[in-house]
Short mmCIF file of C-alpha atoms in Angstrom, two decimals:
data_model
loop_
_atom_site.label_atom_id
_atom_site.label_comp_id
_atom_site.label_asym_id
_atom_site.label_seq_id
_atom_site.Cartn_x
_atom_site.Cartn_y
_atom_site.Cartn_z
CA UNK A 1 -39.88 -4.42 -28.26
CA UNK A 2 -38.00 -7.36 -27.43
CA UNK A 3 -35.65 -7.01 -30.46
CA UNK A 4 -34.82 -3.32 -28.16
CA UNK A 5 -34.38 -5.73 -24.85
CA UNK A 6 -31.99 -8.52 -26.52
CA UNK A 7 -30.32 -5.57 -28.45
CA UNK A 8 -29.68 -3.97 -24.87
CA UNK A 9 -29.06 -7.29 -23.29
CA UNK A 10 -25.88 -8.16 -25.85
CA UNK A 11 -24.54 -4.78 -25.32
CA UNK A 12 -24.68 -4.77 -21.35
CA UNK A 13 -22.95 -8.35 -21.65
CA UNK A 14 -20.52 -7.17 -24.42
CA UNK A 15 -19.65 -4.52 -21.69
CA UNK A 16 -19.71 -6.93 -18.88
CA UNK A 17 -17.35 -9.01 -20.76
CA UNK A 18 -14.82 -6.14 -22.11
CA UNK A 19 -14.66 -4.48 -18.25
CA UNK A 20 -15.19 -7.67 -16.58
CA UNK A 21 -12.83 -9.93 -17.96
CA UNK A 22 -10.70 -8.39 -20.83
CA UNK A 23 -9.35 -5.02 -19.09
CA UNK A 24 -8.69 -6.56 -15.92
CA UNK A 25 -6.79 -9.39 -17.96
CA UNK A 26 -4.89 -7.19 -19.42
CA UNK A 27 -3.70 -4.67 -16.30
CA UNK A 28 -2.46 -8.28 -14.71
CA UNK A 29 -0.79 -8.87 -18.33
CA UNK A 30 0.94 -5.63 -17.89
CA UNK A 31 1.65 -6.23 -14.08
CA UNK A 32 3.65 -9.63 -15.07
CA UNK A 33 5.49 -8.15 -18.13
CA UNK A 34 6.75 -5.52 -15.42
CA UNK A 35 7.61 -7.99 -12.89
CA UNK A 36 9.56 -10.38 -15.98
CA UNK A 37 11.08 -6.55 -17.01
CA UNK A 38 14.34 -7.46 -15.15
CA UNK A 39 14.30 -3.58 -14.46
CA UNK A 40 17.99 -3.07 -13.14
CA UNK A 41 17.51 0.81 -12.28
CA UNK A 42 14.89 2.63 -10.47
CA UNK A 43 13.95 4.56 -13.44
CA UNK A 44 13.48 1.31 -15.14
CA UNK A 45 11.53 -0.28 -11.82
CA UNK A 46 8.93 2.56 -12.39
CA UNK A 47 8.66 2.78 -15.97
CA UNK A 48 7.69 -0.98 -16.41
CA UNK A 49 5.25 -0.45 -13.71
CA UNK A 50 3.99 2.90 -14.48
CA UNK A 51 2.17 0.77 -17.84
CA UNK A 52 0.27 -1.55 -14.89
CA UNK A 53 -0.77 1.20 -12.57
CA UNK A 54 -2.32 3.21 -15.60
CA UNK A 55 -4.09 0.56 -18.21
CA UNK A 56 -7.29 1.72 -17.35
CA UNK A 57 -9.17 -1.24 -15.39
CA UNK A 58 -12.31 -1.51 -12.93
CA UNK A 59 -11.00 -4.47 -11.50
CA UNK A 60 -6.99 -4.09 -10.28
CA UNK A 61 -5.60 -1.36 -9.20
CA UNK A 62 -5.97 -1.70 -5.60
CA UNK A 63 -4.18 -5.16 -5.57
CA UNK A 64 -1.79 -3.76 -7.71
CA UNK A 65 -0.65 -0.82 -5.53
CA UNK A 66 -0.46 -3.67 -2.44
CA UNK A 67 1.77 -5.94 -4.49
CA UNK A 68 4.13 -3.19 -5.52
CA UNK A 69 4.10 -1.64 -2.14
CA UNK A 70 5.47 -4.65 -0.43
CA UNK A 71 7.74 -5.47 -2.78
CA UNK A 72 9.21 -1.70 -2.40
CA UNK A 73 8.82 -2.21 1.59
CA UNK A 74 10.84 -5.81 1.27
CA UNK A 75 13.38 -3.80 -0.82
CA UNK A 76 13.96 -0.94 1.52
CA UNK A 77 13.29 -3.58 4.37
CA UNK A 78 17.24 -5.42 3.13
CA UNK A 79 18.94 -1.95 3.37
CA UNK A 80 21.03 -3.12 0.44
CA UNK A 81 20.19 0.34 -1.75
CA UNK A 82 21.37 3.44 -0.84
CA UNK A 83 19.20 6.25 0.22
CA UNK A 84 18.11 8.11 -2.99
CA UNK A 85 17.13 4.66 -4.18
CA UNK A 86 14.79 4.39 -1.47
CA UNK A 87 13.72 7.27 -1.48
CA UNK A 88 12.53 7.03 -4.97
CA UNK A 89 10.76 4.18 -4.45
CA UNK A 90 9.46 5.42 -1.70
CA UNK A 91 8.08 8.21 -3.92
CA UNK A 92 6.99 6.00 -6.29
CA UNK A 93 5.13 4.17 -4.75
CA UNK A 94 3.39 7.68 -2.92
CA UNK A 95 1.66 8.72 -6.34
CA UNK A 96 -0.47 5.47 -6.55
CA UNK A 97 -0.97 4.68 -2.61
CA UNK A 98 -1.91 8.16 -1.30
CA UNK A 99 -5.11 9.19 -3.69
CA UNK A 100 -6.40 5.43 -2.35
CA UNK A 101 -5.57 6.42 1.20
CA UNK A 102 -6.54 9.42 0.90
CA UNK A 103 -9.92 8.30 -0.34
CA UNK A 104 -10.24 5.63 2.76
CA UNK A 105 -11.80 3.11 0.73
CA UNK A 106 -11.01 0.04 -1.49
CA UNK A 107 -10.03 -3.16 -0.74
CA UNK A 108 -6.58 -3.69 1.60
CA UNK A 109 -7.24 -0.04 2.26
CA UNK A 110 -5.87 -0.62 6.23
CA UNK A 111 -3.33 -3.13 4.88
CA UNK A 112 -2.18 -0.50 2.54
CA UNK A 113 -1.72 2.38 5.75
CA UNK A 114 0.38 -0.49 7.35
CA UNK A 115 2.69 -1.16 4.45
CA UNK A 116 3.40 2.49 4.36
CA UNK A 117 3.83 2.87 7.90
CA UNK A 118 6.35 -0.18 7.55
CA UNK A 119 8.37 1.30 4.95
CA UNK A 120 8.93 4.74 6.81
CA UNK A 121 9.47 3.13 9.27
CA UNK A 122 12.44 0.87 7.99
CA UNK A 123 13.50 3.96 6.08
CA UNK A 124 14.29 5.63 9.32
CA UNK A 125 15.98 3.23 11.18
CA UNK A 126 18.10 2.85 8.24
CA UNK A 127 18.69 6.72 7.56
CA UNK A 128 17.51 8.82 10.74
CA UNK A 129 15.67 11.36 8.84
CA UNK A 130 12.68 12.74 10.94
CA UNK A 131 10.47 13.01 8.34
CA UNK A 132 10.42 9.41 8.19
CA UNK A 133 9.72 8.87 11.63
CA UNK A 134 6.85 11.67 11.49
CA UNK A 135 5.44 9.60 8.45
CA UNK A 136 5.90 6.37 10.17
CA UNK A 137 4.27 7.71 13.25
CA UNK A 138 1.47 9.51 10.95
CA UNK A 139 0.42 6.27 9.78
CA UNK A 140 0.52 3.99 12.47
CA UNK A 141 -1.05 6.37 14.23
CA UNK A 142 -3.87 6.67 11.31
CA UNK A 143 -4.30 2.78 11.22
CA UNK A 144 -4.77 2.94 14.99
CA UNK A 145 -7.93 5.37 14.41
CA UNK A 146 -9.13 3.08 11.93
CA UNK A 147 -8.59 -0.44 13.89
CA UNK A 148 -7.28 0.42 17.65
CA UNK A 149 -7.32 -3.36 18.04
CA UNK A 150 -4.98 -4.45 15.07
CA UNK A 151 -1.47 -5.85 16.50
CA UNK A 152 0.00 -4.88 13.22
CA UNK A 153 -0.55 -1.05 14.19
CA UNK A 154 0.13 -1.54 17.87
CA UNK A 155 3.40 -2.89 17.15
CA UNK A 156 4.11 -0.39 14.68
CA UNK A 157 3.49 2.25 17.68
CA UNK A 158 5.82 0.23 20.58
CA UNK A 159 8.20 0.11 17.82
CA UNK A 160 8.90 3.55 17.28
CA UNK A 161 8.25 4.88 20.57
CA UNK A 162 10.08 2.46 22.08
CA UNK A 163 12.97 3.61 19.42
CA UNK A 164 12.72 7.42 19.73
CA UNK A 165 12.92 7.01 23.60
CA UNK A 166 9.15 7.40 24.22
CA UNK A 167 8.99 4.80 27.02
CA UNK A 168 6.03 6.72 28.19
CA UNK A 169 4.19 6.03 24.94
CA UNK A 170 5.20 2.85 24.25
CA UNK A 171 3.95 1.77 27.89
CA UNK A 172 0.40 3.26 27.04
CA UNK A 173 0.43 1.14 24.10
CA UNK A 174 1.41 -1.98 25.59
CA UNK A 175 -1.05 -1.79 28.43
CA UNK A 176 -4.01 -1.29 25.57
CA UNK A 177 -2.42 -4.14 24.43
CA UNK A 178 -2.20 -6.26 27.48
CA UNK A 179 -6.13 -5.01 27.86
CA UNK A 180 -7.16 -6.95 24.64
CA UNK A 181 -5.27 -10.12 25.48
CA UNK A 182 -7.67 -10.19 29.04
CA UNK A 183 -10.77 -9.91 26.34
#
C-alpha cells in the first residue's frame, strides 16, 4: 500500500512539475523568441506569435493575449501604419481575445474589454469607419455592465459620445461620474 501512495505521489509531482513549471516556461520562451523575432511584416508579427498563443500551457495565455493586445493597441494608437495593417492586427489579435471575453472569466478579463475598446476606438478616430465606433461603443459599453464605477470605461464612453456628437450621452456619463467623486 504505501509503495501505491509514493508511486502516486511522484507521478502527481512529476505532473505538477511538467504543467507547473516546464510548459509555462516554455509558452514565455516562445513569447520572448517572438518579441526578439524582429518581425518586419504583419504576416511575420503573427506568425512568431501564433507559436506563443498555441504551446499548450495551464499557466499563460491570459497574460499573453494582454501583452500582445497592448502592444497592437500602442501600435494602432501612433497611426504610423496604414489601415489594412491595422486592421490585421486588429484581427489578430480578435482570434485569441474574443473566446476569453466571450467566456467572461480569467485573469485581466475587464482589462482585456478595455484594451479592445481602446483600440477601436483609436482605429476610428484614425479611419472613420462605423464599425469601429459600434465596436468601441460595444465594449465600453460591456465594461460599464461589468464595473459601472471604473474611470477607464467612463472615459471610454465621454470619449466617444462626446466625439460622435452625443452631448446628451456624454452628459449622463459625466454626471454618474461627478456622483462617484461625492462618494
Amino acid at each position: 500500500m504505501k509503495q501505491i501512495i509514493t508511486w502516486i505521489v511522484i507521478c502527481v509531482s512529476v505532473l505538477g512539475f511538467v504543467y507547473g513549471s516546464i510548459k509555462p516556461y516554455k509558452k514565455a520562451a516562445a513569447y520572448v523568441t517572438a518579441v526578439k523575432s524582429g518581425a518586419t511584416s504583419v504576416e511575420g508579427f503573427t506568425d512568431a506569435f501564433k507559436a506563443a498563443f498555441e504551446y499548450p500551457s495551464p499557466v499563460g495565455q491570459d497574460e499573453l493575449i494582454r501583452f500582445i493586445s497592448s502592444d497592437i493597441m500602442n501600435v494602432v494608437a501612433e497611426g504610423k501604419n496604414d489601415e489594412t495593417v491595422a486592421n490585421k492586427l486588429t484581427d489578430f489579435i480578435h482570434t485569441y481575445a474574443d473566446p476569453k471575453i466571450e467566456s467572461k472569466v480569467g485573469m485581466n478579463y475587464t482589462q482585456l474589454v478595455m484594451i479592445l475598446g481602446t483600440i477601436h476606438t483609436y482605429k476610428w478616430k484614425q479611419y472613420q469607419k462605423p464599425e469601429d465606433f459600434a465596436l468601441a461603443m460595444q465594449y465600453f459599453i460591456q465594461g460599464y455592465n461589468i464595473n459601472p464605477d471604473r474611470p477607464q470605461f467612463l472615459i471610454g464612453l465621454v470619449d466617444l459620445y462626446e466625439a460622435s456628437g452625443q452631448n446628451d450621452k456624454a452628459d449622463a456619463v459625466k454626471q454618474h461620474i461627478a456622483e462617484l467623486w461625492e462618494r
